[in-house]
PDB file of C-alpha atoms in Angstrom:
ATOM      1  CA  ASP A 548      -3.479   1.488  12.872  1.00 50.00           C
ATOM      2  CA  ALA A 549      -6.225   2.583  15.302  1.00 69.00           C
ATOM      3  CA  ASP A 550      -6.404   6.082  13.574  1.00 92.00           C
ATOM      4  CA  VAL A 551      -7.693   4.429  10.542  1.00 96.00           C
ATOM      5  CA  THR A 552     -10.752   2.272  11.072  1.00 97.00           C
ATOM      6  CA  GLN A 553     -12.878   0.066   8.541  1.00 97.00           C
ATOM      7  CA  THR A 554     -16.168  -1.501   9.099  1.00 97.00           C
ATOM      8  CA  PRO A 555     -17.082  -4.406   8.828  1.00 97.00           C
ATOM      9  CA  ARG A 556     -13.721  -6.219   8.980  1.00 96.00           C
ATOM     10  CA  ASN A 557     -15.433  -9.529   7.382  1.00 96.00           C
ATOM     11  CA  ARG A 558     -18.466  -9.677   5.088  1.00 97.00           C
ATOM     12  CA  ILE A 559     -20.100 -12.383   3.037  1.00 97.00           C
ATOM     13  CA  THR A 560     -22.620 -11.334   0.438  1.00 96.00           C
ATOM     14  CA  LYS A 561     -24.161 -12.935  -2.473  1.00 97.00           C
ATOM     15  CA  THR A 562     -24.066 -11.975  -6.202  1.00 97.00           C
ATOM     16  CA  GLY A 563     -25.955  -8.958  -7.182  1.00 97.00           C
ATOM     17  CA  LYS A 564     -26.375  -7.401  -3.676  1.00 97.00           C
ATOM     18  CA  ARG A 565     -25.367  -3.929  -2.969  1.00 96.00           C
ATOM     19  CA  ILE A 566     -22.833  -3.560  -0.280  1.00 97.00           C
ATOM     20  CA  MET A 567     -20.990  -0.550   1.561  1.00 97.00           C
ATOM     21  CA  LEU A 568     -17.630  -0.503   3.148  1.00 98.00           C
ATOM     22  CA  GLU A 569     -16.673   2.357   5.446  1.00 98.00           C
ATOM     23  CA  CYS A 570     -13.527   4.068   6.405  1.00 98.00           C
ATOM     24  CA  SER A 571     -13.061   6.513   9.170  1.00 97.00           C
ATOM     25  CA  GLN A 572     -10.052   8.331  10.121  1.00 96.00           C
ATOM     26  CA  THR A 573      -8.879  10.522  13.171  1.00 95.00           C
ATOM     27  CA  LYS A 574      -5.670  11.530  11.627  1.00 90.00           C
ATOM     28  CA  GLY A 575      -7.001  14.680  10.163  1.00 90.00           C
ATOM     29  CA  HIS A 576      -5.686  13.801   6.664  1.00 89.00           C
ATOM     30  CA  ASP A 577      -7.167  15.366   3.600  1.00 89.00           C
ATOM     31  CA  ARG A 578      -6.253  12.765   1.147  1.00 90.00           C
ATOM     32  CA  MET A 579      -8.166   9.191   1.400  1.00 94.00           C
ATOM     33  CA  TYR A 580      -7.993   6.004  -0.673  1.00 95.00           C
ATOM     34  CA  TRP A 581      -9.435   2.759  -1.524  1.00 97.00           C
ATOM     35  CA  TYR A 582      -7.459  -0.369  -2.441  1.00 97.00           C
ATOM     36  CA  ARG A 583      -8.256  -3.763  -3.220  1.00 97.00           C
ATOM     37  CA  GLN A 584      -5.406  -6.497  -2.603  1.00 95.00           C
ATOM     38  CA  ASP A 585      -5.437  -9.904  -4.172  1.00 92.00           C
ATOM     39  CA  PRO A 586      -2.859 -12.651  -3.911  1.00 83.00           C
ATOM     40  CA  GLY A 587       0.132 -11.976  -6.185  1.00 79.00           C
ATOM     41  CA  LEU A 588      -1.371  -8.659  -7.651  1.00 82.00           C
ATOM     42  CA  GLY A 589      -0.624  -6.545  -4.745  1.00 84.00           C
ATOM     43  CA  LEU A 590      -2.518  -3.292  -3.933  1.00 92.00           C
ATOM     44  CA  ARG A 591      -4.437  -1.535  -6.701  1.00 93.00           C
ATOM     45  CA  LEU A 592      -5.998   1.609  -6.359  1.00 93.00           C
ATOM     46  CA  ILE A 593      -9.749   1.843  -6.909  1.00 96.00           C
ATOM     47  CA  TYR A 594     -10.810   5.484  -5.932  1.00 95.00           C
ATOM     48  CA  TYR A 595      -9.043   8.361  -4.191  1.00 93.00           C
ATOM     49  CA  SER A 596     -10.122  11.647  -2.677  1.00 93.00           C
ATOM     50  CA  PHE A 597      -8.079  14.686  -2.072  1.00 88.00           C
ATOM     51  CA  ASP A 598     -10.530  16.778  -0.245  1.00 89.00           C
ATOM     52  CA  VAL A 599     -14.330  16.472   0.431  1.00 91.00           C
ATOM     53  CA  LYS A 600     -15.185  17.688  -2.967  1.00 92.00           C
ATOM     54  CA  ASP A 601     -12.621  15.800  -4.969  1.00 92.00           C
ATOM     55  CA  ILE A 602     -13.114  12.317  -5.973  1.00 95.00           C
ATOM     56  CA  ASN A 603     -10.892  10.455  -8.560  1.00 92.00           C
ATOM     57  CA  LYS A 604     -10.998   7.129 -10.418  1.00 93.00           C
ATOM     58  CA  GLY A 605      -8.109   4.732  -9.740  1.00 91.00           C
ATOM     59  CA  GLU A 606      -6.925   2.032 -12.069  1.00 88.00           C
ATOM     60  CA  ILE A 607      -9.903  -0.362 -11.299  1.00 94.00           C
ATOM     61  CA  SER A 608     -13.075   1.700 -10.588  1.00 95.00           C
ATOM     62  CA  ASP A 609     -15.434  -0.253 -12.563  1.00 95.00           C
ATOM     63  CA  GLY A 610     -18.400  -1.711 -10.504  1.00 96.00           C
ATOM     64  CA  TYR A 611     -17.306   0.563  -7.541  1.00 97.00           C
ATOM     65  CA  SER A 612     -18.482   3.987  -6.441  1.00 97.00           C
ATOM     66  CA  VAL A 613     -17.341   6.088  -3.388  1.00 97.00           C
ATOM     67  CA  SER A 614     -18.717   8.857  -1.213  1.00 97.00           C
ATOM     68  CA  ARG A 615     -16.743  11.179   0.781  1.00 96.00           C
ATOM     69  CA  GLN A 616     -19.220  12.423   3.517  1.00 92.00           C
ATOM     70  CA  ALA A 617     -16.651  14.274   5.303  1.00 94.00           C
ATOM     71  CA  GLN A 618     -13.019  14.925   5.789  1.00 94.00           C
ATOM     72  CA  ALA A 619     -12.895  11.732   8.218  1.00 96.00           C
ATOM     73  CA  LYS A 620     -15.347   9.585   6.267  1.00 97.00           C
ATOM     74  CA  PHE A 621     -14.910   7.785   2.987  1.00 98.00           C
ATOM     75  CA  SER A 622     -17.190   4.861   2.066  1.00 98.00           C
ATOM     76  CA  LEU A 623     -16.863   2.472  -0.981  1.00 98.00           C
ATOM     77  CA  SER A 624     -19.961   0.828  -2.506  1.00 98.00           C
ATOM     78  CA  LEU A 625     -20.086  -2.137  -4.696  1.00 96.00           C
ATOM     79  CA  GLU A 626     -23.442  -1.564  -6.776  1.00 92.00           C
ATOM     80  CA  SER A 627     -23.879  -4.956  -7.563  1.00 96.00           C
ATOM     81  CA  ALA A 628     -21.443  -7.496  -6.182  1.00 96.00           C
ATOM     82  CA  ILE A 629     -19.998 -10.216  -8.304  1.00 97.00           C
ATOM     83  CA  PRO A 630     -17.683 -13.119  -7.316  1.00 96.00           C
ATOM     84  CA  ASN A 631     -14.469 -11.511  -8.842  1.00 95.00           C
ATOM     85  CA  GLN A 632     -14.839  -8.640  -6.429  1.00 97.00           C
ATOM     86  CA  THR A 633     -13.813 -10.960  -3.610  1.00 97.00           C
ATOM     87  CA  ALA A 634     -10.958  -9.616  -2.157  1.00 96.00           C
ATOM     88  CA  LEU A 635      -9.407  -7.803   0.671  1.00 96.00           C
ATOM     89  CA  TYR A 636     -10.181  -3.798   0.800  1.00 98.00           C
ATOM     90  CA  PHE A 637      -8.005  -1.243   2.385  1.00 98.00           C
ATOM     91  CA  CYS A 638      -8.834   2.136   3.219  1.00 97.00           C
ATOM     92  CA  ALA A 639      -5.758   4.566   3.451  1.00 96.00           C
ATOM     93  CA  THR A 640      -4.848   8.152   4.272  1.00 93.00           C
ATOM     94  CA  SER A 641      -2.088  10.537   3.609  1.00 89.00           C
ATOM     95  CA  ASP A 642      -1.234  14.231   4.020  1.00 79.00           C
ATOM     96  CA  LEU A 643       1.220  16.355   2.334  1.00 69.00           C
ATOM     97  CA  THR A 644       2.982  17.520   5.510  1.00 63.00           C
ATOM     98  CA  GLY A 645       6.541  18.228   6.311  1.00 55.00           C
ATOM     99  CA  GLU A 646       9.442  19.505   4.084  1.00 49.00           C
ATOM    100  CA  THR A 647       8.576  17.149   1.119  1.00 51.00           C
ATOM    101  CA  ARG A 648       5.562  15.537  -0.869  1.00 55.00           C
ATOM    102  CA  LYS A 649       6.188  12.289   0.937  1.00 64.00           C
ATOM    103  CA  GLU A 650       2.807  10.682   0.325  1.00 73.00           C
ATOM    104  CA  THR A 651       3.380   8.467   3.230  1.00 85.00           C
ATOM    105  CA  GLN A 652       0.051   6.343   3.555  1.00 90.00           C
ATOM    106  CA  TYR A 653      -1.651   5.147   6.613  1.00 92.00           C
ATOM    107  CA  PHE A 654      -3.837   2.071   6.128  1.00 96.00           C
ATOM    108  CA  GLY A 655      -6.708   0.616   8.018  1.00 96.00           C
ATOM    109  CA  PRO A 656      -6.960  -2.906   9.100  1.00 95.00           C
ATOM    110  CA  GLY A 657      -8.869  -4.016   6.061  1.00 96.00           C
ATOM    111  CA  THR A 658     -12.134  -5.607   5.074  1.00 97.00           C
ATOM    112  CA  ARG A 659     -12.287  -9.291   3.786  1.00 96.00           C
ATOM    113  CA  LEU A 660     -15.202  -9.508   1.369  1.00 97.00           C
ATOM    114  CA  LEU A 661     -16.412 -12.723  -0.002  1.00 97.00           C
ATOM    115  CA  VAL A 662     -19.017 -12.637  -2.956  1.00 97.00           C
ATOM    116  CA  LEU A 663     -20.672 -16.033  -3.382  1.00 96.00           C
TER     117      LEU A 663
ATOM    118  CA  SER B 722       4.373  -0.781 -19.930  1.00 70.00           C
ATOM    119  CA  GLN B 723       4.935   0.430 -16.495  1.00 74.00           C
ATOM    120  CA  LYS B 724       5.885  -2.182 -13.865  1.00 84.00           C
ATOM    121  CA  ILE B 725       7.120  -2.851 -10.488  1.00 90.00           C
ATOM    122  CA  GLU B 726       8.407  -6.182  -9.697  1.00 92.00           C
ATOM    123  CA  GLN B 727       9.300  -7.918  -6.503  1.00 94.00           C
ATOM    124  CA  ASN B 728      10.398 -11.315  -5.974  1.00 87.00           C
ATOM    125  CA  SER B 729       7.203 -13.525  -5.575  1.00 81.00           C
ATOM    126  CA  GLU B 730       9.084 -16.380  -3.948  1.00 87.00           C
ATOM    127  CA  ALA B 731       9.287 -16.136  -0.254  1.00 92.00           C
ATOM    128  CA  LEU B 732      12.534 -15.405   1.105  1.00 95.00           C
ATOM    129  CA  ASN B 733      13.817 -17.836   3.836  1.00 96.00           C
ATOM    130  CA  ILE B 734      16.787 -17.114   6.085  1.00 96.00           C
ATOM    131  CA  GLN B 735      18.258 -18.157   9.480  1.00 97.00           C
ATOM    132  CA  GLU B 736      17.995 -15.819  12.379  1.00 97.00           C
ATOM    133  CA  GLY B 737      21.003 -13.457  12.588  1.00 97.00           C
ATOM    134  CA  LYS B 738      21.606 -13.092   9.019  1.00 97.00           C
ATOM    135  CA  THR B 739      20.904 -10.112   6.636  1.00 97.00           C
ATOM    136  CA  ALA B 740      17.671 -10.363   4.597  1.00 97.00           C
ATOM    137  CA  THR B 741      17.757  -8.426   1.090  1.00 97.00           C
ATOM    138  CA  LEU B 742      14.700  -7.777  -0.931  1.00 97.00           C
ATOM    139  CA  THR B 743      14.648  -6.362  -4.275  1.00 97.00           C
ATOM    140  CA  CYS B 744      12.235  -4.007  -5.961  1.00 96.00           C
ATOM    141  CA  ASN B 745      12.662  -3.354  -9.757  1.00 95.00           C
ATOM    142  CA  TYR B 746      10.769  -1.047 -11.769  1.00 93.00           C
ATOM    143  CA  THR B 747      10.431  -0.020 -15.434  1.00 89.00           C
ATOM    144  CA  ASN B 748       9.069   2.657 -17.442  1.00 84.00           C
ATOM    145  CA  TYR B 749       8.793   5.033 -14.303  1.00 82.00           C
ATOM    146  CA  SER B 750      10.929   7.985 -12.933  1.00 79.00           C
ATOM    147  CA  PRO B 751      10.062   8.039  -9.457  1.00 82.00           C
ATOM    148  CA  ALA B 752      10.763  11.014  -7.258  1.00 78.00           C
ATOM    149  CA  TYR B 753      10.866   8.838  -4.359  1.00 84.00           C
ATOM    150  CA  LEU B 754      10.472   5.133  -3.340  1.00 89.00           C
ATOM    151  CA  GLN B 755       8.981   3.793  -0.178  1.00 92.00           C
ATOM    152  CA  TRP B 756       8.988   0.316   1.569  1.00 96.00           C
ATOM    153  CA  TYR B 757       5.944  -0.990   3.854  1.00 96.00           C
ATOM    154  CA  ARG B 758       5.605  -3.913   6.023  1.00 97.00           C
ATOM    155  CA  GLN B 759       2.491  -6.065   5.854  1.00 96.00           C
ATOM    156  CA  ASP B 760       1.634  -8.517   8.542  1.00 95.00           C
ATOM    157  CA  PRO B 761      -1.052 -11.334   7.805  1.00 90.00           C
ATOM    158  CA  GLY B 762      -4.686  -9.799   7.867  1.00 87.00           C
ATOM    159  CA  ARG B 763      -3.401  -6.406   8.637  1.00 92.00           C
ATOM    160  CA  GLY B 764      -2.913  -3.100   6.534  1.00 95.00           C
ATOM    161  CA  PRO B 765       0.587  -2.296   5.337  1.00 96.00           C
ATOM    162  CA  VAL B 766       2.703  -0.082   7.744  1.00 95.00           C
ATOM    163  CA  PHE B 767       5.104   2.336   6.392  1.00 93.00           C
ATOM    164  CA  LEU B 768       8.737   1.962   7.028  1.00 95.00           C
ATOM    165  CA  LEU B 769      11.282   3.902   5.006  1.00 92.00           C
ATOM    166  CA  LEU B 770      11.242   6.630   2.120  1.00 90.00           C
ATOM    167  CA  ILE B 771      14.168   7.132  -0.214  1.00 91.00           C
ATOM    168  CA  ARG B 772      14.312  10.102  -2.648  1.00 88.00           C
ATOM    169  CA  GLU B 773      15.673   9.878  -6.091  1.00 85.00           C
ATOM    170  CA  ASN B 774      18.735  11.859  -5.187  1.00 88.00           C
ATOM    171  CA  GLU B 775      19.694   9.615  -2.281  1.00 90.00           C
ATOM    172  CA  LYS B 776      21.650   6.586  -2.571  1.00 87.00           C
ATOM    173  CA  GLU B 777      21.217   5.030   0.967  1.00 95.00           C
ATOM    174  CA  LYS B 778      18.861   5.543   3.947  1.00 94.00           C
ATOM    175  CA  ARG B 779      19.117   3.779   7.249  1.00 95.00           C
ATOM    176  CA  LYS B 780      16.761   3.216  10.140  1.00 93.00           C
ATOM    177  CA  GLU B 781      17.868   1.088  12.960  1.00 95.00           C
ATOM    178  CA  ARG B 782      18.432  -2.298  11.342  1.00 97.00           C
ATOM    179  CA  LEU B 783      16.922  -1.418   8.114  1.00 97.00           C
ATOM    180  CA  LYS B 784      18.787  -0.134   5.110  1.00 97.00           C
ATOM    181  CA  VAL B 785      17.355   0.896   1.767  1.00 97.00           C
ATOM    182  CA  THR B 786      19.268   1.862  -1.309  1.00 96.00           C
ATOM    183  CA  PHE B 787      17.752   3.401  -4.657  1.00 93.00           C
ATOM    184  CA  ASP B 788      19.883   2.965  -7.948  1.00 92.00           C
ATOM    185  CA  THR B 789      17.845   5.183 -10.503  1.00 89.00           C
ATOM    186  CA  THR B 790      20.380   3.929 -13.210  1.00 91.00           C
ATOM    187  CA  LEU B 791      19.547   0.150 -12.501  1.00 92.00           C
ATOM    188  CA  LYS B 792      15.842   1.181 -11.667  1.00 92.00           C
ATOM    189  CA  GLN B 793      16.258  -0.812  -8.448  1.00 94.00           C
ATOM    190  CA  SER B 794      15.890  -0.556  -4.786  1.00 95.00           C
ATOM    191  CA  LEU B 795      17.174  -3.049  -2.397  1.00 97.00           C
ATOM    192  CA  PHE B 796      15.920  -3.277   1.095  1.00 97.00           C
ATOM    193  CA  HIS B 797      18.090  -4.867   3.891  1.00 97.00           C
ATOM    194  CA  ILE B 798      17.187  -6.241   7.230  1.00 97.00           C
ATOM    195  CA  THR B 799      20.377  -6.633   9.389  1.00 97.00           C
ATOM    196  CA  ALA B 800      20.534  -9.073  12.386  1.00 97.00           C
ATOM    197  CA  SER B 801      17.350 -10.448  11.262  1.00 97.00           C
ATOM    198  CA  GLN B 802      14.883 -11.962  13.873  1.00 97.00           C
ATOM    199  CA  PRO B 803      11.679 -14.178  13.570  1.00 97.00           C
ATOM    200  CA  ALA B 804       9.668 -10.702  14.458  1.00 97.00           C
ATOM    201  CA  ASP B 805      10.669  -9.497  10.975  1.00 98.00           C
ATOM    202  CA  SER B 806       8.885 -12.327   9.406  1.00 98.00           C
ATOM    203  CA  ALA B 807       6.153 -10.455   7.160  1.00 97.00           C
ATOM    204  CA  THR B 808       5.522  -9.232   3.670  1.00 96.00           C
ATOM    205  CA  TYR B 809       7.455  -6.244   2.677  1.00 97.00           C
ATOM    206  CA  LEU B 810       6.058  -3.862  -0.074  1.00 96.00           C
ATOM    207  CA  CYS B 811       7.786  -1.455  -2.242  1.00 95.00           C
ATOM    208  CA  ALA B 812       5.902   1.673  -3.716  1.00 93.00           C
ATOM    209  CA  LEU B 813       6.903   4.661  -5.755  1.00 89.00           C
ATOM    210  CA  ILE B 814       5.511   7.731  -6.885  1.00 79.00           C
ATOM    211  CA  SER B 815       6.364   9.124 -10.235  1.00 64.00           C
ATOM    212  CA  GLY B 816       7.157  12.955 -10.706  1.00 54.00           C
ATOM    213  CA  GLY B 817       3.713  14.216 -11.948  1.00 55.00           C
ATOM    214  CA  TYR B 818       1.414  11.817 -10.143  1.00 56.00           C
ATOM    215  CA  ASN B 819       0.048  11.999  -6.710  1.00 65.00           C
ATOM    216  CA  LYS B 820      -0.614   8.388  -5.941  1.00 76.00           C
ATOM    217  CA  LEU B 821       1.446   5.489  -4.959  1.00 84.00           C
ATOM    218  CA  ILE B 822       2.020   2.510  -7.076  1.00 88.00           C
ATOM    219  CA  PHE B 823       2.709  -0.731  -4.994  1.00 91.00           C
ATOM    220  CA  GLY B 824       4.583  -3.872  -5.986  1.00 93.00           C
ATOM    221  CA  ALA B 825       3.098  -7.165  -4.898  1.00 93.00           C
ATOM    222  CA  GLY B 826       5.388  -7.493  -2.222  1.00 94.00           C
ATOM    223  CA  THR B 827       7.950 -10.345  -1.080  1.00 96.00           C
ATOM    224  CA  ARG B 828       7.384 -12.626   2.069  1.00 96.00           C
ATOM    225  CA  LEU B 829      10.124 -13.018   4.365  1.00 97.00           C
ATOM    226  CA  ALA B 830      10.320 -15.702   6.651  1.00 97.00           C
ATOM    227  CA  VAL B 831      13.169 -15.765   9.376  1.00 97.00           C
ATOM    228  CA  HIS B 832      13.656 -18.879  11.053  1.00 96.00           C
ATOM    229  CA  PRO B 833      15.161 -19.500  14.367  1.00 94.00           C
TER     230      PRO B 833
END
């Protein structure tokens, strides 16, 4: 979905390096999320933010940090990358619009990260 | 413990047949359940939502059922086409939470 963009799309880094993955959205949504996807495990929530001043840990936040720089931008940092953080990372947005709390999420194209 | 389970084995069917994918959950009381499609190397795309008080929802060739007694949702694609080949994820949100919980997905392969 071009409304949610992620950079970089692919990244190779070494153990111990600090890296940042960035997410931008033009959908005007307040809510943003970071997930990682591993084969057989599905999508797991790392962090989420319901507005610029709200940051919450997901189920697997250890080793990660986030920054919500603006409504449209939500970045994920790996402070000291380790090999088991090799995964596909997705940013998503949502908005509580319409007649129900639908929580439909709109995903970016993903960042494939390899930690050597 | 809370679980969402989808068949990890790929589903292979012939073009024109109906594909049926299953999503089972335990220890959740979801207010609604969603289905997403994911193509290789791409992010999931929302397909359908069904609420706890709805038995069935349709959209073109897609049909979703939701049985809160069985704790199960079925996702059907009728008159399947090779272009329907993808991984399909179910996701639910439980009453007091504001986050989606995703299943691991089932890969569907439709053969000509």
